Amino acid sequence: MDERAFNEDLLDYLDNSPTPFHATHNLATAFEQAGFIRLDEAAAWSFEPGGRYFLTRGDSSLVAFTLAGDPAQTGVRMVGSHTDSPCLKLKPNAAFKAHGYWQLGVEVYGGVLLNPWFDRDLSLAGQVSIRHGDGRIEQRLIDFARPIATIPSLAIHLDREANENRAINKQTYLPAIVCRDDVAFDLAETLNEQLRASDPGLANSEITAFELSLYPVEKAAIVGLREEFIASARLDNLLSCYVSARALLDLETPATALIVCNDHEEVGSGSAVGARGPFLRSILERLTATSENYARTIAQSMLVSTDNAHGIHPNFSDRHDAQHAPVLNGGPAIKVNSNQAYASTNETIALFKQACGTAGVPVQSFVARADMGCGSTIGPLTATALGVRTVDVGVPTFAMHSIRELAGARDPHALYRALGCFFAQA
Ligand code: ZN
């Protein structure tokens, strides 16, 4: 796929994936349309040589893989990423009235950079559980896809210290305004109406639970004088989900290759669907059938953990180690942390560099300043859970965890080409 079509598709994916449920659904649809067979974790599995498969867990994590031969003979070339992004999630009893307005109370999910959430046109999306007339319970995606809420800033006249010294109280500053209170507002009824508008067959169904997030309606865009950058919400880490899925979908020669996209990375990965849970391990165990074959497979496998890296910001260059300061459009950055916040080893770095070399992709290096902490990824968690050798890499990004992040427009396609060569690496 050429770079222009690739970036257009990436922008569509970002816009159409406001929550991990949507991100996973859109990936699953792409794999299904490409002829991958959907596996059901509750059913018995059998595999064909040359087979292509995918499955989801909790509707927010996904694994897809292709088989070229016996994994115990070759190992599995794996790429990991995460479907979740820091955001504001609705509390169960979200709606309340204050001073003439209906508002929605929120919880802060993950390490949100909060300031950019003020004064945005916000919509609401996620997954709801509905109970049908016959008592059956089913999960459905929901997305208002229009600005229905906003969190206005306090005017500078009422807080003269705002530019020097404004702390954000997560309980009292963040409830979103949805409408005046001169009309009745029932959140459950509003959700029901939204769902029935898209499916009139749900007239007798009722929403009994939900997981909903606010998200900005502003579309992803190519920006910059020379169209060098991509601006969007959720670049961390839907960019990597998309790139890894595209690399697997576009494999030119058969390979035993796999992608995993986990939810809950931004809150530590500890869940039934997160990277500290048994999702990937259980698939590899079923794929290899015996503990002997599992151990042989792991010993020959490798994981590329893909998650965005911090590009050096020209206004804040003192926050970087000058020797390890990746730039946007300089190619993927390999992340190193000797305290194992990143899982890269000299062996896996060499193997990833080799894939980049084959692809003709430049590669950079990121290490945090020794006097500052750094983030982490699913890389060390998956390496710990499986014992698989791992490298942490990512596309350099500005404004990580903001409501609108910025990446280079050349880097996603470069990472895609590198991952294609990694999958084909013997
Ligand atoms: Zn991330």
GROMACS .gro file of C-alpha atoms in nm, residues 12-332:
model
  321
   12ASP     CA    1  -1.017   0.708   0.882
   13TYR     CA    2  -0.926   0.444   1.139
   14LEU     CA    3  -0.841   0.710   1.399
   15ASP     CA    4  -1.168   0.897   1.334
   16ASN     CA    5  -1.381   0.582   1.343
   17SER     CA    6  -1.224   0.445   1.661
   18PRO     CA    7  -1.324   0.675   1.948
   19THR     CA    8  -1.299   0.392   2.206
   20PRO     CA    9  -1.111   0.058   2.241
   21PHE     CA   10  -1.439  -0.118   2.153
   22HIS     CA   11  -1.459   0.067   1.821
   23ALA     CA   12  -1.084   0.027   1.758
   24THR     CA   13  -1.116  -0.350   1.806
   25HIS     CA   14  -1.437  -0.378   1.605
   26ASN     CA   15  -1.279  -0.193   1.310
   27LEU     CA   16  -0.970  -0.417   1.315
   28ALA     CA   17  -1.188  -0.729   1.340
   29THR     CA   18  -1.393  -0.612   1.041
   30ALA     CA   19  -1.075  -0.556   0.836
   31PHE     CA   20  -0.945  -0.906   0.917
   32GLU     CA   21  -1.285  -1.062   0.846
   33GLN     CA   22  -1.310  -0.884   0.510
   34ALA     CA   23  -0.960  -1.003   0.422
   35GLY     CA   24  -1.069  -1.365   0.477
   36PHE     CA   25  -0.923  -1.427   0.823
   37ILE     CA   26  -1.131  -1.684   1.016
   38ARG     CA   27  -1.286  -1.559   1.340
   39LEU     CA   28  -1.211  -1.791   1.634
   40ASP     CA   29  -1.441  -1.829   1.935
   41GLU     CA   30  -1.253  -1.880   2.262
   42ALA     CA   31  -1.541  -2.097   2.390
   43ALA     CA   32  -1.523  -2.339   2.093
   44ALA     CA   33  -1.273  -2.615   2.006
   45TRP     CA   34  -1.002  -2.494   1.769
   46SER     CA   35  -0.828  -2.663   1.478
   47PHE     CA   36  -0.574  -2.502   1.248
   48GLU     CA   37  -0.496  -2.549   0.881
   49PRO     CA   38  -0.144  -2.499   0.741
   50GLY     CA   39  -0.143  -2.158   0.576
   51GLY     CA   40  -0.448  -2.058   0.781
   52ARG     CA   41  -0.527  -1.699   0.886
   53TYR     CA   42  -0.721  -1.637   1.208
   54PHE     CA   43  -0.830  -1.368   1.452
   55LEU     CA   44  -1.025  -1.335   1.774
   56THR     CA   45  -1.126  -1.070   2.023
   57ARG     CA   46  -1.166  -1.080   2.401
   58GLY     CA   47  -1.399  -0.847   2.590
   59ASP     CA   48  -1.460  -0.674   2.255
   60SER     CA   49  -1.161  -0.448   2.332
   61SER     CA   50  -0.853  -0.667   2.274
   62LEU     CA   51  -0.761  -0.856   1.958
   63VAL     CA   52  -0.516  -1.117   1.836
   64ALA     CA   53  -0.472  -1.202   1.466
   65PHE     CA   54  -0.224  -1.445   1.317
   66THR     CA   55  -0.114  -1.629   1.007
   67LEU     CA   56   0.043  -1.977   1.001
   68ALA     CA   57   0.309  -2.070   0.749
   69GLY     CA   58   0.420  -2.389   0.925
   70ASP     CA   59   0.465  -2.545   1.266
   71PRO     CA   60   0.535  -2.268   1.524
   72ALA     CA   61   0.755  -2.512   1.718
   73GLN     CA   62   0.987  -2.524   1.415
   74THR     CA   63   0.997  -2.150   1.341
   75GLY     CA   64   0.865  -1.952   1.640
   76VAL     CA   65   0.614  -1.672   1.593
   77ARG     CA   66   0.700  -1.317   1.483
   78MET     CA   67   0.478  -1.102   1.705
   79VAL     CA   68   0.391  -0.732   1.717
   80GLY     CA   69   0.208  -0.584   2.017
   81SER     CA   70   0.026  -0.255   2.079
   82HIS     CA   71  -0.267  -0.123   2.282
   83THR     CA   72  -0.621  -0.016   2.194
   84ASP     CA   73  -0.687   0.222   2.486
   85SER     CA   74  -0.597   0.589   2.525
   86PRO     CA   75  -0.618   0.822   2.825
   87CYS     CA   76  -0.964   0.982   2.836
   88LEU     CA   77  -1.260   1.086   3.050
   89LYS     CA   78  -1.504   0.801   3.123
   90LEU     CA   79  -1.860   0.844   3.244
   91LYS     CA   80  -1.942   0.733   3.596
   92PRO     CA   81  -2.243   0.494   3.620
   93ASN     CA   82  -2.475   0.758   3.771
   94ALA     CA   83  -2.324   1.030   3.556
   95ALA     CA   84  -2.606   1.283   3.513
   96PHE     CA   85  -2.663   1.558   3.770
   97LYS     CA   86  -2.802   1.913   3.780
   98ALA     CA   87  -2.600   2.219   3.889
   99HIS     CA   88  -2.678   2.591   3.861
  100GLY     CA   89  -2.912   2.560   3.565
  101TYR     CA   90  -2.731   2.287   3.369
  102TRP     CA   91  -2.734   1.911   3.325
  103GLN     CA   92  -2.383   1.772   3.359
  104LEU     CA   93  -2.208   1.437   3.325
  105GLY     CA   94  -1.965   1.328   3.597
  106VAL     CA   95  -1.647   1.159   3.477
  107GLU     CA   96  -1.356   0.949   3.597
  108VAL     CA   97  -1.007   1.018   3.463
  109TYR     CA   98  -0.888   0.707   3.275
  110GLY     CA   99  -0.509   0.678   3.260
  111GLY     CA  100  -0.255   0.960   3.254
  112VAL     CA  101  -0.468   1.224   3.080
  113LEU     CA  102  -0.302   1.559   2.996
  114LEU     CA  103  -0.608   1.744   3.126
  115ASN     CA  104  -0.567   2.107   3.012
  116PRO     CA  105  -0.637   2.036   2.642
  117TRP     CA  106  -0.979   1.882   2.730
  118PHE     CA  107  -1.126   2.222   2.812
  119ASP     CA  108  -1.321   2.415   2.543
  120ARG     CA  109  -1.345   2.118   2.305
  121ASP     CA  110  -1.650   1.995   2.117
  122LEU     CA  111  -1.702   1.655   2.276
  123SER     CA  112  -1.903   1.352   2.178
  124LEU     CA  113  -1.979   1.030   2.363
  125ALA     CA  114  -1.910   0.670   2.257
  126GLY     CA  115  -1.845   0.322   2.390
  127GLN     CA  116  -2.029  -0.002   2.450
  128VAL     CA  117  -2.364  -0.065   2.618
  129SER     CA  118  -2.527  -0.383   2.745
  130ILE     CA  119  -2.890  -0.414   2.640
  131ARG     CA  120  -3.153  -0.651   2.775
  132HIS     CA  121  -3.396  -0.769   2.511
  133GLY     CA  122  -3.764  -0.844   2.573
  134ASP     CA  123  -3.683  -1.217   2.611
  135GLY     CA  124  -3.424  -1.148   2.885
  136ARG     CA  125  -3.121  -1.199   2.660
  137ILE     CA  126  -2.829  -0.959   2.723
  138GLU     CA  127  -2.621  -0.831   2.434
  139GLN     CA  128  -2.341  -0.575   2.393
  140ARG     CA  129  -2.367  -0.302   2.128
  141LEU     CA  130  -2.140  -0.020   2.016
  142ILE     CA  131  -2.274   0.330   2.057
  143ASP     CA  132  -2.143   0.660   1.921
  144PHE     CA  133  -2.327   0.993   1.918
  145ALA     CA  134  -2.079   1.113   1.650
  146ARG     CA  135  -2.171   1.478   1.709
  147PRO     CA  136  -2.071   1.733   1.970
  148ILE     CA  137  -2.311   1.683   2.261
  149ALA     CA  138  -2.096   1.805   2.550
  150THR     CA  139  -1.827   2.055   2.646
  151ILE     CA  140  -1.608   2.144   2.946
  152PRO     CA  141  -1.567   2.523   2.941
  153SER     CA  142  -1.259   2.684   3.098
  154LEU     CA  143  -1.293   2.931   3.378
  155ALA     CA  144  -1.243   3.281   3.231
  156ILE     CA  145  -0.906   3.440   3.300
  157HIS     CA  146  -1.085   3.735   3.466
  158LEU     CA  147  -1.203   3.499   3.740
  159ASP     CA  148  -0.860   3.341   3.787
  160ARG     CA  149  -0.578   3.589   3.719
  161GLU     CA  150  -0.321   3.323   3.806
  162ALA     CA  151  -0.448   3.085   3.538
  163ASN     CA  152  -0.141   3.110   3.312
  164GLU     CA  153   0.105   3.079   3.598
  165ASN     CA  154  -0.063   2.847   3.835
  166ARG     CA  155  -0.382   2.657   3.751
  167ALA     CA  156  -0.417   2.313   3.906
  168ILE     CA  157  -0.707   2.098   3.787
  169ASN     CA  158  -0.937   1.937   4.039
  170LYS     CA  159  -1.044   1.609   3.875
  171GLN     CA  160  -1.372   1.587   4.066
  172THR     CA  161  -1.501   1.944   4.039
  173TYR     CA  162  -1.348   2.094   3.720
  174LEU     CA  163  -1.421   1.815   3.471
  175PRO     CA  164  -1.797   1.739   3.469
  176ALA     CA  165  -1.914   1.812   3.114
  177ILE     CA  166  -2.213   2.034   3.038
  178VAL     CA  167  -2.471   1.872   2.807
  179CYS     CA  168  -2.776   2.107   2.824
  180ARG     CA  169  -2.976   2.359   3.031
  181ASP     CA  170  -3.193   2.208   3.301
  182ASP     CA  171  -3.519   2.365   3.177
  183VAL     CA  172  -3.580   2.034   2.996
  184ALA     CA  173  -3.586   1.686   3.144
  185PHE     CA  174  -3.269   1.487   3.078
  186ASP     CA  175  -3.246   1.114   3.141
  187LEU     CA  176  -2.912   0.963   3.037
  188ALA     CA  177  -3.049   0.607   3.003
  189GLU     CA  178  -3.335   0.732   2.785
  190THR     CA  179  -3.096   0.941   2.573
  191LEU     CA  180  -2.876   0.634   2.518
  192ASN     CA  181  -3.184   0.424   2.433
  193GLU     CA  182  -3.299   0.682   2.178
  194GLN     CA  183  -2.955   0.695   2.018
  195LEU     CA  184  -2.944   0.318   1.987
  196ARG     CA  185  -3.299   0.287   1.851
  197ALA     CA  186  -3.229   0.555   1.590
  198SER     CA  187  -2.970   0.321   1.439
  199ASP     CA  188  -3.174   0.000   1.495
  200PRO     CA  189  -3.554   0.034   1.527
  201GLY     CA  190  -3.563  -0.338   1.618
  202LEU     CA  191  -3.450  -0.241   1.968
  203ALA     CA  192  -3.786  -0.081   2.058
  204ASN     CA  193  -3.842  -0.330   2.344
  205SER     CA  194  -3.482  -0.344   2.463
  206GLU     CA  195  -3.335  -0.160   2.758
  207ILE     CA  196  -2.981  -0.046   2.837
  208THR     CA  197  -2.874  -0.196   3.170
  209ALA     CA  198  -2.501  -0.102   3.183
  210PHE     CA  199  -2.246   0.100   2.986
  211GLU     CA  200  -1.879   0.193   2.941
  212LEU     CA  201  -1.875   0.533   2.774
  213SER     CA  202  -1.603   0.791   2.712
  214LEU     CA  203  -1.606   1.151   2.603
  215TYR     CA  204  -1.399   1.218   2.291
  216PRO     CA  205  -1.324   1.522   2.070
  217VAL     CA  206  -1.516   1.537   1.741
  218GLU     CA  207  -1.234   1.720   1.558
  219LYS     CA  208  -1.116   1.494   1.276
  220ALA     CA  209  -0.761   1.366   1.234
  221ALA     CA  210  -0.569   1.580   0.984
  222ILE     CA  211  -0.245   1.615   0.794
  223VAL     CA  212  -0.096   1.946   0.914
  224GLY     CA  213   0.215   2.161   0.864
  225LEU     CA  214   0.331   2.382   0.577
  226ARG     CA  215   0.470   2.080   0.393
  227GLU     CA  216   0.207   1.832   0.515
  228GLU     CA  217   0.468   1.664   0.732
  229PHE     CA  218   0.260   1.588   1.039
  230ILE     CA  219  -0.050   1.395   1.149
  231ALA     CA  220  -0.262   1.554   1.424
  232SER     CA  221  -0.524   1.340   1.594
  233ALA     CA  222  -0.665   1.211   1.920
  234ARG     CA  223  -0.551   0.862   2.025
  235LEU     CA  224  -0.234   0.843   1.811
  236ASP     CA  225  -0.104   0.667   2.124
  237ASN     CA  226  -0.161   0.394   2.044
  238LEU     CA  227  -0.411   0.343   1.762
  239LEU     CA  228  -0.137   0.444   1.520
  240SER     CA  229   0.056   0.129   1.618
  241CYS     CA  230  -0.260  -0.090   1.616
  242TYR     CA  231  -0.333   0.022   1.262
  243VAL     CA  232   0.028  -0.011   1.140
  244SER     CA  233   0.070  -0.362   1.282
  245ALA     CA  234  -0.267  -0.480   1.146
  246ARG     CA  235  -0.190  -0.338   0.802
  247ALA     CA  236   0.152  -0.511   0.803
  248LEU     CA  237  -0.012  -0.846   0.882
  249LEU     CA  238  -0.294  -0.796   0.629
  250ASP     CA  239  -0.045  -0.706   0.354
  251LEU     CA  240   0.206  -0.990   0.416
  252GLU     CA  241   0.348  -1.082   0.077
  253THR     CA  242   0.512  -1.411   0.166
  254PRO     CA  243   0.356  -1.659   0.410
  255ALA     CA  244   0.489  -1.625   0.765
  256THR     CA  245   0.399  -1.746   1.110
  257ALA     CA  246   0.317  -1.399   1.234
  258LEU     CA  247   0.085  -1.250   1.496
  259ILE     CA  248  -0.038  -0.917   1.623
  260VAL     CA  249  -0.182  -0.850   1.968
  261CYS     CA  250  -0.370  -0.531   2.054
  262ASN     CA  251  -0.447  -0.513   2.428
  263ASP     CA  252  -0.684  -0.288   2.619
  264HIS     CA  253  -0.599  -0.132   2.959
  265GLU     CA  254  -0.230  -0.049   2.892
  266GLU     CA  255  -0.283   0.306   3.013
  267VAL     CA  256  -0.393   0.182   3.356
  268GLY     CA  257  -0.126  -0.084   3.407
  269SER     CA  258  -0.255  -0.373   3.190
  270GLY     CA  259  -0.394  -0.573   3.484
  271SER     CA  260  -0.724  -0.716   3.355
  272ALA     CA  261  -0.876  -1.015   3.177
  273VAL     CA  262  -0.800  -0.846   2.843
  274GLY     CA  263  -0.480  -0.658   2.936
  275ALA     CA  264  -0.119  -0.755   2.868
  276ARG     CA  265  -0.071  -0.880   3.226
  277GLY     CA  266  -0.364  -1.118   3.179
  278PRO     CA  267  -0.356  -1.459   3.009
  279PHE     CA  268  -0.510  -1.366   2.670
  280LEU     CA  269  -0.204  -1.403   2.443
  281ARG     CA  270  -0.054  -1.687   2.642
  282SER     CA  271  -0.372  -1.893   2.619
  283ILE     CA  272  -0.380  -1.850   2.239
  284LEU     CA  273  -0.015  -1.955   2.204
  285GLU     CA  274  -0.081  -2.256   2.428
  286ARG     CA  275  -0.373  -2.368   2.212
  287LEU     CA  276  -0.171  -2.302   1.898
  288THR     CA  277   0.115  -2.523   2.016
  289ALA     CA  278  -0.095  -2.795   2.189
  290THR     CA  279   0.182  -2.938   2.414
  291SER     CA  280   0.401  -2.771   2.678
  292GLU     CA  281   0.708  -2.900   2.493
  293ASN     CA  282   0.598  -2.732   2.169
  294TYR     CA  283   0.500  -2.416   2.359
  295ALA     CA  284   0.848  -2.387   2.511
  296ARG     CA  285   1.015  -2.452   2.175
  297THR     CA  286   0.791  -2.189   2.011
  298ILE     CA  287   0.868  -1.921   2.270
  299ALA     CA  288   1.241  -1.991   2.248
  300GLN     CA  289   1.236  -1.908   1.876
  301SER     CA  290   0.982  -1.621   1.886
  302MET     CA  291   1.026  -1.246   1.913
  303LEU     CA  292   0.791  -0.960   1.999
  304VAL     CA  293   0.813  -0.605   1.866
  305SER     CA  294   0.623  -0.393   2.119
  306THR     CA  295   0.504  -0.086   1.926
  307ASP     CA  296   0.401   0.221   2.122
  308ASN     CA  297   0.470   0.584   2.042
  309ALA     CA  298   0.796   0.744   2.160
  310HIS     CA  299   0.862   1.102   2.277
  311GLY     CA  300   1.003   1.313   1.995
  312ILE     CA  301   1.233   1.593   2.112
  313HIS     CA  302   1.020   1.909   2.141
  314PRO     CA  303   1.216   2.218   2.029
  315ASN     CA  304   1.059   2.430   2.306
  316PHE     CA  305   1.141   2.179   2.579
  317SER     CA  306   1.465   2.019   2.462
  318ASP     CA  307   1.601   2.014   2.818
  319ARG     CA  308   1.360   1.727   2.892
  320HIS     CA  309   1.557   1.496   2.662
  321ASP     CA  310   1.896   1.330   2.657
  322ALA     CA  311   2.055   1.507   2.359
  323GLN     CA  312   2.215   1.184   2.238
  324HIS     CA  313   1.881   1.002   2.230
  325ALA     CA  314   1.632   1.257   2.103
  326PRO     CA  315   1.424   1.123   1.813
  327VAL     CA  316   1.271   1.363   1.561
  328LEU     CA  317   0.939   1.333   1.379
  329ASN     CA  318   0.980   1.170   1.037
  330GLY     CA  319   1.323   1.036   1.133
  331GLY     CA  320   1.193   0.677   1.143
  332PRO     CA  321   1.083   0.458   1.434
   0.00000   0.00000   0.00000
